[in-house]
Short mmCIF file of C-alpha atoms and ligand atoms in Angstrom, two decimals:
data_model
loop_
_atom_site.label_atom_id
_atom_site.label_comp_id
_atom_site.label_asym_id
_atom_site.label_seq_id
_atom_site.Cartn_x
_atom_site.Cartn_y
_atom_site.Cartn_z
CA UNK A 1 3.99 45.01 -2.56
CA UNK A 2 7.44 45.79 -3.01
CA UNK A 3 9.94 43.22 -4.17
CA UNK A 4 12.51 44.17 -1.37
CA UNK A 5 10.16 43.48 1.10
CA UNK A 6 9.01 40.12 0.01
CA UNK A 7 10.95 37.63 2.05
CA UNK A 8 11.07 34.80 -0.09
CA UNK A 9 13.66 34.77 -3.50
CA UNK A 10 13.92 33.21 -6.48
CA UNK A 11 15.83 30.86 -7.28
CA UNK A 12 17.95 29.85 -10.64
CA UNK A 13 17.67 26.29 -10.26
CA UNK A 14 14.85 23.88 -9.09
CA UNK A 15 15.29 20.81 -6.53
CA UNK A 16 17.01 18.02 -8.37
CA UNK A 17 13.96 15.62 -7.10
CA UNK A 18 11.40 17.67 -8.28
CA UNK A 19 10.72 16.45 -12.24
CA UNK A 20 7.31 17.86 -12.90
CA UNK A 21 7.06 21.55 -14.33
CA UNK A 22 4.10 23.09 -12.18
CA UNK A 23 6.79 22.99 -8.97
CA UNK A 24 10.19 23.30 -10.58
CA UNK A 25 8.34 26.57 -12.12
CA UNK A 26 6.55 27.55 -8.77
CA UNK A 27 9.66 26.35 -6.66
CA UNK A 28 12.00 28.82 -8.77
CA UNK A 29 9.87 31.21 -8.99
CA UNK A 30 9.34 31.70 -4.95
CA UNK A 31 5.49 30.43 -4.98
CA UNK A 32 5.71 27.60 -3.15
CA UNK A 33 8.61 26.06 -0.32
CA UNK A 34 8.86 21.95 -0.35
CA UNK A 35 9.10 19.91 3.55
CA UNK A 36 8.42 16.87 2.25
CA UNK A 37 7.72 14.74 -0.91
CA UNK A 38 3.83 15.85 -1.52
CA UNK A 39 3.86 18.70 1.21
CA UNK A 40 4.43 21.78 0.15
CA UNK A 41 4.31 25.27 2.17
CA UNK A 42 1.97 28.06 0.26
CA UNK A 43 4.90 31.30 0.43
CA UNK A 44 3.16 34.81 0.44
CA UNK A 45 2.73 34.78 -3.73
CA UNK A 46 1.71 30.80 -4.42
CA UNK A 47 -0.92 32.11 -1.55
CA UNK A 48 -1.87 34.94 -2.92
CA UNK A 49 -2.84 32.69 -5.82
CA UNK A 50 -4.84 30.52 -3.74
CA UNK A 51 -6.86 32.36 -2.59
CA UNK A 52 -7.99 33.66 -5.89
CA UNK A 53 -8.95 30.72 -7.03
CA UNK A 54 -10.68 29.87 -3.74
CA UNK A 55 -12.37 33.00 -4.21
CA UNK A 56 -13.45 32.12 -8.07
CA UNK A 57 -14.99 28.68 -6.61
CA UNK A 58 -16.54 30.42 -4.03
CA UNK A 59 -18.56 32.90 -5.95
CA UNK A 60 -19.84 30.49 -8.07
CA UNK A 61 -21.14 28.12 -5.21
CA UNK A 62 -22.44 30.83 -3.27
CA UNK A 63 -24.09 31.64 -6.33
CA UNK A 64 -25.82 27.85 -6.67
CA UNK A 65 -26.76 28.14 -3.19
CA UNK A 66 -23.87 26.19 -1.29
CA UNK A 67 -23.55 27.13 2.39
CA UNK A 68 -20.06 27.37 3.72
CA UNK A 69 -18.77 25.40 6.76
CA UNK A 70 -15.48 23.97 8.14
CA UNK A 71 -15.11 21.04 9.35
CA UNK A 72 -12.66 19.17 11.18
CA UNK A 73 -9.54 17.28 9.82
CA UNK A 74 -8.85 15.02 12.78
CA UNK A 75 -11.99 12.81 12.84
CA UNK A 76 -12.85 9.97 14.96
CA UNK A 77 -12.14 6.36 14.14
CA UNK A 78 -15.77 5.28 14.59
CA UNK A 79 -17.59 7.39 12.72
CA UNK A 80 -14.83 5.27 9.80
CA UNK A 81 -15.60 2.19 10.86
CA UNK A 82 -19.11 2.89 10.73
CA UNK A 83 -19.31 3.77 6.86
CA UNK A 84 -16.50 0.14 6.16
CA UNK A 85 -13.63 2.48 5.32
CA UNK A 86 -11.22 2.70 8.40
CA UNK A 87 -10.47 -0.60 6.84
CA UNK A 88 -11.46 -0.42 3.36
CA UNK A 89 -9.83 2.80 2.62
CA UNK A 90 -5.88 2.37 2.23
CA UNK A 91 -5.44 5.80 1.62
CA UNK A 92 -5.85 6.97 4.58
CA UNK A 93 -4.02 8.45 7.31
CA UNK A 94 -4.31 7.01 10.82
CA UNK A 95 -2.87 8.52 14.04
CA UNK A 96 -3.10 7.38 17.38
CA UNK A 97 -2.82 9.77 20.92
CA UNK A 98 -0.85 8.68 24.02
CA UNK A 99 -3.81 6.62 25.42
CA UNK A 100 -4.38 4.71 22.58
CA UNK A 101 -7.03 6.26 20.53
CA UNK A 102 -7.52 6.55 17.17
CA UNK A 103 -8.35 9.01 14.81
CA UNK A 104 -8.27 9.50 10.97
CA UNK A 105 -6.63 12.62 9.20
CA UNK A 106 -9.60 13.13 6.96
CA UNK A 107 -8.80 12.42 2.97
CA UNK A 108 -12.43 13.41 2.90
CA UNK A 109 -15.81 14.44 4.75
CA UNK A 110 -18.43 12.26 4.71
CA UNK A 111 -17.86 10.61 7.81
CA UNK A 112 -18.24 14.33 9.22
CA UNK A 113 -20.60 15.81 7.03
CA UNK A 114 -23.15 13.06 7.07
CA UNK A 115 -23.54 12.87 11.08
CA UNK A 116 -23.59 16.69 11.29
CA UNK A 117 -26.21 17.01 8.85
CA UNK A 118 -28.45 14.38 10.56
CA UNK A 119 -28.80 16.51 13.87
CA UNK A 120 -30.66 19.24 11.82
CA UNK A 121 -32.56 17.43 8.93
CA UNK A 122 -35.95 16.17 10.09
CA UNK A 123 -38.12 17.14 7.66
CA UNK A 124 -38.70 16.98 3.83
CA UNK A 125 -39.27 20.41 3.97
CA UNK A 126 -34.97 20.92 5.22
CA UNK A 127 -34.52 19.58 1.93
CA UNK A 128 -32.83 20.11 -0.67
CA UNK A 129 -29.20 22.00 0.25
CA UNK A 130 -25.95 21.74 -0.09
CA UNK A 131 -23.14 22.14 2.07
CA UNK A 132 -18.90 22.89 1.27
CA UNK A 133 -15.85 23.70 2.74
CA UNK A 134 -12.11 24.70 1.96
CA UNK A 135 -10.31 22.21 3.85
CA UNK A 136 -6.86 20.23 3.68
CA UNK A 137 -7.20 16.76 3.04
CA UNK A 138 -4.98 13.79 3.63
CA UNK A 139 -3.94 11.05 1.69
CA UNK A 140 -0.99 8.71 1.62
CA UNK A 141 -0.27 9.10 -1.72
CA UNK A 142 2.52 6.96 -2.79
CA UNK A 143 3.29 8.16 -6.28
CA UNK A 144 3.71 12.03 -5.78
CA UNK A 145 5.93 12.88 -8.66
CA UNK A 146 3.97 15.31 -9.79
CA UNK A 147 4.43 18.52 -7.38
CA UNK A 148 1.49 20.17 -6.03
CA UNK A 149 -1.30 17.64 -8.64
CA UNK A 150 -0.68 15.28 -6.04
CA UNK A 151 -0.22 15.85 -2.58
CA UNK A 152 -0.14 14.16 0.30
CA UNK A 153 -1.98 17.09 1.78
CA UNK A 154 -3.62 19.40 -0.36
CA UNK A 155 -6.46 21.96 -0.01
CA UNK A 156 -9.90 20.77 -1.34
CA UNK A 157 -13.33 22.10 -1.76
CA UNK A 158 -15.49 19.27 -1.26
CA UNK A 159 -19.50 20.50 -1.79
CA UNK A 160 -22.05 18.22 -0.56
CA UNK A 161 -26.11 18.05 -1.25
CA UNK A 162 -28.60 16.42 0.31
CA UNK A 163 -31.62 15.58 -1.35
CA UNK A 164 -35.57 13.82 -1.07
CA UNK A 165 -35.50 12.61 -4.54
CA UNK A 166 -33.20 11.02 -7.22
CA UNK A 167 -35.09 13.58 -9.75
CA UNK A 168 -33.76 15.96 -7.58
CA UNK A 169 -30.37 15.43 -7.23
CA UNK A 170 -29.89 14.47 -10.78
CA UNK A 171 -31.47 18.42 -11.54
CA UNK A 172 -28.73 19.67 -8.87
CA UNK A 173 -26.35 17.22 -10.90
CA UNK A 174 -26.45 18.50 -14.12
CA UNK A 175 -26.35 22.35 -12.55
CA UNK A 176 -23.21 21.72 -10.66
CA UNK A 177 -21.45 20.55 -14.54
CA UNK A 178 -22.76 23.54 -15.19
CA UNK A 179 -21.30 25.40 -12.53
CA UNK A 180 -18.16 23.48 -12.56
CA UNK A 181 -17.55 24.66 -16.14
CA UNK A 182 -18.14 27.85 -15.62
CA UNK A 183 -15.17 27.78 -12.49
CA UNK A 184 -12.72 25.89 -14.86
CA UNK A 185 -13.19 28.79 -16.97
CA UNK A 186 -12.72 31.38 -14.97
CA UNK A 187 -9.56 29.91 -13.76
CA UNK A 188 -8.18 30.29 -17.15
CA UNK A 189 -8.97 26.10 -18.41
CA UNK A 190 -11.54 26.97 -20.34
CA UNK A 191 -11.52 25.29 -23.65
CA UNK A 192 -9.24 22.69 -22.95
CA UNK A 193 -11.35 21.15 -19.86
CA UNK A 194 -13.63 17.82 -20.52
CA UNK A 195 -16.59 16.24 -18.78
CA UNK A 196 -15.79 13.32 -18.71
CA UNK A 197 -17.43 9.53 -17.90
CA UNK A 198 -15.09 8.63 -14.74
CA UNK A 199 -16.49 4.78 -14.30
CA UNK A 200 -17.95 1.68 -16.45
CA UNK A 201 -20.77 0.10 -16.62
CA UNK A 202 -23.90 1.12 -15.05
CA UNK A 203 -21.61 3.54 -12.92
CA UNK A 204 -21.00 5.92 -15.81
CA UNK A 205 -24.17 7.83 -14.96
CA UNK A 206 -23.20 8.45 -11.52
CA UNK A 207 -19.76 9.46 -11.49
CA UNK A 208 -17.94 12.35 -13.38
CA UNK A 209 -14.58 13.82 -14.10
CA UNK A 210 -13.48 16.96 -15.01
CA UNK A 211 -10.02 16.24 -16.92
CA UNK A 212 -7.94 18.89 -18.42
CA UNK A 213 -6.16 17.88 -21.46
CA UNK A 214 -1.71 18.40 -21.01
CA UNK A 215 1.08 16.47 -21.44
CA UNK A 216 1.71 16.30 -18.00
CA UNK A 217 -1.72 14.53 -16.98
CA UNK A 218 -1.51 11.04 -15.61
CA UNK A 219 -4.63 10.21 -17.00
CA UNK A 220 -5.71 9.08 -20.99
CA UNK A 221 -8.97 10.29 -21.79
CA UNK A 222 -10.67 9.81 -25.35
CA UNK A 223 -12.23 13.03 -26.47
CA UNK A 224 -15.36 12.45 -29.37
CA UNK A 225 -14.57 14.29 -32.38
CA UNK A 226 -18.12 15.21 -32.94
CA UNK A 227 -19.85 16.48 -29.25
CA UNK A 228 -16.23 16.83 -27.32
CA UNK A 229 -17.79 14.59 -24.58
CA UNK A 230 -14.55 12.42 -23.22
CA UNK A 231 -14.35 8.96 -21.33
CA UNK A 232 -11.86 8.14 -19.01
CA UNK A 233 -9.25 5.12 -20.54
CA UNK A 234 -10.25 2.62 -17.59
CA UNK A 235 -13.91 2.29 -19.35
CA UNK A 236 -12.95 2.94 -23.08
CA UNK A 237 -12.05 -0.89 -23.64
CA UNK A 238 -15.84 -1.44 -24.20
CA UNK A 239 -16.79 1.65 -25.28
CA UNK A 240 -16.96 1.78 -29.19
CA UNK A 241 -19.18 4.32 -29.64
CA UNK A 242 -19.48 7.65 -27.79
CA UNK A 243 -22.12 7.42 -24.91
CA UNK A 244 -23.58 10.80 -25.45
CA UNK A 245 -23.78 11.25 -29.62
CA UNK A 246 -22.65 7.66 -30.48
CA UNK A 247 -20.15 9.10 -32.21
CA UNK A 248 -16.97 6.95 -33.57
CA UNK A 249 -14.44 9.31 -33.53
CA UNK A 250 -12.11 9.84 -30.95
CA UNK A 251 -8.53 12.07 -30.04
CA UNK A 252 -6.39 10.38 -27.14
CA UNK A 253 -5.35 12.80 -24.83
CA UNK A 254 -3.27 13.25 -21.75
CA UNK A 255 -4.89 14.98 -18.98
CA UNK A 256 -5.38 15.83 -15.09
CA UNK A 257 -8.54 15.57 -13.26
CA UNK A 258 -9.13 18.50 -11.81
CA UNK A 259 -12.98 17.82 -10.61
CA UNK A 260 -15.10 15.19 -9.70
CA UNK A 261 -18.68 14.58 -8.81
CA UNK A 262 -20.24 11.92 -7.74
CA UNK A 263 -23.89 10.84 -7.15
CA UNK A 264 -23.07 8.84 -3.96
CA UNK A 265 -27.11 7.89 -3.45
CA UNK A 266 -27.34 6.30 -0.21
CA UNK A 267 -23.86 5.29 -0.05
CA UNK A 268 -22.97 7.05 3.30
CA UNK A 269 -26.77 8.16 4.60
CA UNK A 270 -27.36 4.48 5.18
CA UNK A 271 -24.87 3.51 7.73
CA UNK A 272 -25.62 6.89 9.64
CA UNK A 273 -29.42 6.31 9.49
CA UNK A 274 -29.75 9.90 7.73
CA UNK A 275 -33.90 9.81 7.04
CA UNK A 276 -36.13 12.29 7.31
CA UNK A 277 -40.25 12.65 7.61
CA UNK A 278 -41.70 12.77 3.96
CA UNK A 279 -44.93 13.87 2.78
CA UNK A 280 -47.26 11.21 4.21
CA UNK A 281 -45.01 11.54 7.55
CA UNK A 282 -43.06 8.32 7.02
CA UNK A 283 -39.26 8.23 7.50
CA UNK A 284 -37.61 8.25 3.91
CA UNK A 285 -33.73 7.98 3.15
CA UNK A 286 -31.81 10.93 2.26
CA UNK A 287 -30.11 10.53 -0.50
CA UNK A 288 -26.24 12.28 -1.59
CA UNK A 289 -24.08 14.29 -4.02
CA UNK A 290 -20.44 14.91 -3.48
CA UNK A 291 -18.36 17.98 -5.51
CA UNK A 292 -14.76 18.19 -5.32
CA UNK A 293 -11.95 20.12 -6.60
CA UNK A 294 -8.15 20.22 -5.62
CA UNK A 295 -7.28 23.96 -5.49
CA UNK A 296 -3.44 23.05 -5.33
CA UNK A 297 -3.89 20.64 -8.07
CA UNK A 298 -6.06 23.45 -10.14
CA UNK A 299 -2.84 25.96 -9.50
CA UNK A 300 -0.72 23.53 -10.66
CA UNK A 301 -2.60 22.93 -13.42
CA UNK A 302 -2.72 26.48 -14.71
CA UNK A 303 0.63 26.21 -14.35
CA UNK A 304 1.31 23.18 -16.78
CA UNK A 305 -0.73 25.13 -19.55
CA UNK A 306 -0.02 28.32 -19.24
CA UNK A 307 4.12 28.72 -19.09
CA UNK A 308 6.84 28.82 -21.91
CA UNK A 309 10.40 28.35 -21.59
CA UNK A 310 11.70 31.57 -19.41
CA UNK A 311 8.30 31.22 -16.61
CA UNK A 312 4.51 30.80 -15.59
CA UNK A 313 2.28 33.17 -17.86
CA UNK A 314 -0.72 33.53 -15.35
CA UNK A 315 -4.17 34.64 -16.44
CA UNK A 316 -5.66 37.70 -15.28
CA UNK A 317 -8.11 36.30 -13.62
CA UNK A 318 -5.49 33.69 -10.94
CA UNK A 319 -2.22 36.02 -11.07
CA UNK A 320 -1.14 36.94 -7.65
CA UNK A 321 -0.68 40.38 -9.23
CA UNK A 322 -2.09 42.36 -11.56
CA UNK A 323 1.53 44.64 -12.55
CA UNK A 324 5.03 43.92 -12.12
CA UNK A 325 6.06 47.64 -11.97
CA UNK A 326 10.06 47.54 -12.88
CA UNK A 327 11.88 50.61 -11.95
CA UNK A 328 15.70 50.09 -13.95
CA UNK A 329 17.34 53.19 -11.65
CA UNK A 330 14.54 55.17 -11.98
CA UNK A 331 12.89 54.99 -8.45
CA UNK A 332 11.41 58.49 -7.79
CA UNK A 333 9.28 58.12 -11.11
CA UNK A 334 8.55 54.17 -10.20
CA UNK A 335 7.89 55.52 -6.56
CA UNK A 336 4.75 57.63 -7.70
CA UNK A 337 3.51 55.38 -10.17
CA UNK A 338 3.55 52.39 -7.45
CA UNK A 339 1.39 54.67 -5.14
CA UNK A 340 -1.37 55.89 -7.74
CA UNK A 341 -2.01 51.83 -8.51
CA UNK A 342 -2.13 51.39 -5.10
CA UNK A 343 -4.59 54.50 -4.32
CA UNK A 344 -6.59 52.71 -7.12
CA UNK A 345 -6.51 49.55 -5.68
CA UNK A 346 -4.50 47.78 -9.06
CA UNK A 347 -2.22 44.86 -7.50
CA UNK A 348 1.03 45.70 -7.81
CA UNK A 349 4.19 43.67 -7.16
CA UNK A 350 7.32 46.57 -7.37
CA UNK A 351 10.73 45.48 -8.22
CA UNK A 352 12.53 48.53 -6.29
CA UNK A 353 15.27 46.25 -5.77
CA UNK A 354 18.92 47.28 -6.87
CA UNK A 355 20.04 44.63 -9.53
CA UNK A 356 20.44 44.30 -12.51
CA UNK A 357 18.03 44.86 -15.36
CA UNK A 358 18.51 41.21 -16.92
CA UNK A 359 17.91 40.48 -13.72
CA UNK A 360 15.03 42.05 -13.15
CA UNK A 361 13.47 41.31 -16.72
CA UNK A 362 14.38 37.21 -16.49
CA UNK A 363 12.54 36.99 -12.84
CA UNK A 364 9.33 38.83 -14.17
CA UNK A 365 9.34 36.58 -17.01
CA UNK A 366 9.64 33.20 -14.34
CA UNK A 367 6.94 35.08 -11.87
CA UNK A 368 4.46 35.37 -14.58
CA UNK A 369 2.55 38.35 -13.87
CA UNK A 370 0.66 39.43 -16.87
CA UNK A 371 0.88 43.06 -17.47
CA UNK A 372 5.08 44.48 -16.88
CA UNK A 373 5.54 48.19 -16.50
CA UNK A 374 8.99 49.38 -16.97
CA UNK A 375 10.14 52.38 -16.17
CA UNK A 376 13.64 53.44 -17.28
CA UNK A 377 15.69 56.43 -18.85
CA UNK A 378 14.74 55.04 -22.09
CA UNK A 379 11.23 54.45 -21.09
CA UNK A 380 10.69 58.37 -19.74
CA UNK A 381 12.85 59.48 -22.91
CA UNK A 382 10.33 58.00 -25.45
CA UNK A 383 7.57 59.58 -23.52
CA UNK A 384 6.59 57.37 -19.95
CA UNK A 385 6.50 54.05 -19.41
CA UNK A 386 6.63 50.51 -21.21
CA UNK A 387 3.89 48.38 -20.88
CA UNK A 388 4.48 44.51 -22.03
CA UNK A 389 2.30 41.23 -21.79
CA UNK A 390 3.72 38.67 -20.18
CA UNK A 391 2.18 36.48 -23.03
CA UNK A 392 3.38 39.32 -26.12
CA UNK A 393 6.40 39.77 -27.53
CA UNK A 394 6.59 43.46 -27.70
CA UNK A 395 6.13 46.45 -25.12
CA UNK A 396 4.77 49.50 -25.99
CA UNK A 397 5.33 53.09 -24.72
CA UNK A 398 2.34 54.50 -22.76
CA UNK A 399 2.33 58.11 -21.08
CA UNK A 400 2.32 57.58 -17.24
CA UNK A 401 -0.95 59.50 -17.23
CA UNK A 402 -2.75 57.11 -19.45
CA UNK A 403 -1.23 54.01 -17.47
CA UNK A 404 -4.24 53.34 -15.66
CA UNK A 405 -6.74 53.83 -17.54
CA UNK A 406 -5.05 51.69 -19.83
CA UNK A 407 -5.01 48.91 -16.94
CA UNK A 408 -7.77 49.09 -16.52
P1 LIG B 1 -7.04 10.79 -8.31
O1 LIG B 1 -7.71 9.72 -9.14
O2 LIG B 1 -6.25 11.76 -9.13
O3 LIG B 1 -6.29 10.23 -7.13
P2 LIG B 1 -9.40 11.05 -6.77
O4 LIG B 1 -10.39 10.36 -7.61
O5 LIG B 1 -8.79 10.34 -5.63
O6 LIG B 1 -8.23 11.66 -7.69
P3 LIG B 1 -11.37 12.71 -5.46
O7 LIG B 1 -11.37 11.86 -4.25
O8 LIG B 1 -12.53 12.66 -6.34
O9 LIG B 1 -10.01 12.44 -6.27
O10 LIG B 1 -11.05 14.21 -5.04
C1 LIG B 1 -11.65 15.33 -5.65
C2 LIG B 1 -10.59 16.23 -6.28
O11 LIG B 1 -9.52 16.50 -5.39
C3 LIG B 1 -9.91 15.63 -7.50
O12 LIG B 1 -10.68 15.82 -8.64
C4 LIG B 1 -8.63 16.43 -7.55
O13 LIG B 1 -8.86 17.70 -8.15
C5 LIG B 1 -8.30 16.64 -6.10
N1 LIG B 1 -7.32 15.68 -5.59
C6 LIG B 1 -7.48 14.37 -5.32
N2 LIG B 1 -6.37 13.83 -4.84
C7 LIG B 1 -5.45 14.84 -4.79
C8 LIG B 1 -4.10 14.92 -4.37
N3 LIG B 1 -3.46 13.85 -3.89
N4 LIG B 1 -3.47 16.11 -4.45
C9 LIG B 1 -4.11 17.20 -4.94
N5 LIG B 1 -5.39 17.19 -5.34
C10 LIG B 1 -6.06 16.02 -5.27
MG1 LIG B 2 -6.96 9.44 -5.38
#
């Protein structure tokens, strides 16, 4: 894409309200637009990133089986009162039509997912599955200091499975850790994300957190020195020793949970009556997971690890481009190169703007793309074009007919 094109600008300074770094870094850096305190617009590159990491999550669900869907945000009020939480919940958002009726703004999907799957289930044999969606979710947050980690509506993707047996969602369980892992990864957390036990007491084996460890996390979590499993500070009053090696040895940590899964067991089949016919033709409960992950919350959290002082240092894998392709009064060159990435299909973002290079140079440095190709007089003197990191100190000079192989 070229820069001149792109409607949206950088900016040198960041809203005075906003103190946490993920959106004074994404808000200067023209990713995402604020309306309101925990509402933020998605501008064409903080999109661009989205759906990246919508697609990483994807992959890897499709790949355990999940079926996509899409269900509704504006939900009735029964199907709430039904499961206690129209009440219960304070969370949530209610709004009311010009007759009087009532709806919820879903902050989840159970109340959806659990009635929809009951007009298809009937028989042992529908089970086991699973179910997700991408979908915005809304809360009434009331502390949302912290940018796009907490929003008062944020994109989701909430997974849920259905299941006979508890043998059998415990196997699906310990798959989706698996799974989850593997997406955290991907995403560029890997290594400094933790399972981690979410709840106390007998509720530790049915609830866990995925926490990544930053100074900007709201949560404490106690990592074990010896087997890296980590427990959430609300439970570690009574833990001593570490649940999974009984290890004694812990680091104190700062992070943000950026997954959760729960083993919700009958929790929300029972009010809906979700049963099906088992084996000796009897009607049996069906019993529940529930996988979720904030996408926003993940981009923001990519963003809290992965900047420095001068901008956001993507990974490859989430960058809304591959190349920031800088052309310092040397279009006609720039020109060709930005066409042979784009006949190759490498992501490009093209900074064929007029301005100046310091310019140029301090907003690829706050944009964060990872690879920058510069081409200037000195550049085509020393032989082509110069190829820097975003996360290296030092370019180096590559001959334009090398470039993408060397991309690549
Ligand atoms: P928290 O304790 O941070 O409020 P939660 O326990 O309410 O989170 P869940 O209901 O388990 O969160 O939601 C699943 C995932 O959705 C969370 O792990 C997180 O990644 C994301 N999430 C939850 N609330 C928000 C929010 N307000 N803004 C952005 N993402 C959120
Ligand atoms: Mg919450």
């Amino acid at each position: 894409m070229r820069q001149s094109k792109l409607f949206t600008k950088t900016q040198k300074e960041a809203p005075k309200d906003e103190v946490s770094i993920n959106a004074q870094l994404l808000i200067r850096a023209g990713f995402i637009d604020k309306l309101m305190a925990g509402v933020y617009t998605l501008l064409p590159l903080g999109l661009r990133v989205m759906k990246k990491i919508e697609n990483i999550i994807r992959e890897e669900i499709n790949a355990m089986g999940g079926q996509e869907i899409f269900m509704p945000s504006l939900q009735p009020k029964e199907n709430w009162q039904k499961t206690g939480r129209w009440d219960a919940m304070d969370d949530l958002y209610k709004v009311k039509d010009s007759s009087d009726r009532e709806f919820a703004l879903g902050p989840t999907h159970e109340e959806v997912v659990v009635p929809l799957v009951k007009r298809f289930a009937q028989s042992y044999k529908d089970l086991p599955f699973a179910t997700y969606q991408f979908q915005n979710k809304f809360r009434m947050e009331l502390r949302s200091k912290s940018g796009i980690l907490r929003g008062r509506e944020f994109m989701m993707k909430d997974l849920y499975s259905f299941h006979l047996t508890e043998e059998d969602l415990n196997e699906y369980y310990e798959k989706s850790q698996k799974v989850y892992f593997k997406i955290f990864e991907r995403a560029g957390l890997g290594g400094k994300t933790y399972l981690t036990f979410a709840l106390g007491g007998t509720f530790s084996k049915y609830s866990h957190e995925f926490q990544t460890v930053t100074p900007a996390g709201e949560d404490t979590i106690y990592i074990c020195k010896n087997c890296s499993q980590a427990i959430n500070k609300e439970i570690k009053g009574d833990v001593a020793v570490c649940p999974n090696c009984k290890g004694e040895d812990f680091n104190e940590e700062k992070a943000i949970e950026v997954g959760n899964i729960f083993k919700l067991m009958n929790k929300y089949t029972k009010p809906f009556n979700l049963t099906v016919k088992n084996q000796e033709g009897k009607e049996q409960e069906v019993i529940m997971g529930c996988y979720g992950i904030g996408l926003g919350r993940l981009m923001g959290t990519v963003v809290e690890v992965h900047h420095d002082d001068k901008g956001i240092i993507w990974p490859e894998s989430v960058a809304p481009f591959q190349i920031h392709l800088l052309s310092l009064k040397q279009d006609e060159k720039a020109n060709e190169i930005y066409e042979s990435l784009a006949a190759k299909g490498i992501e490009a973002l093209y900074d064929d703007r007029d301005q100046a290079a310091g310019e140029k140079f301090a907003e690829a440095d706050l944009i964060g793309i990872p690879y920058r190709v510069v081409v200037s007089e000195k550049s085509l003197k020393a032989g082509g074009v110069e190829v820097k990191k975003r996360n290296e100190e030092k370019g180096e000079i590559v001959e334009i007919k090398d470039l993408i192989g060397k991309l690549k």
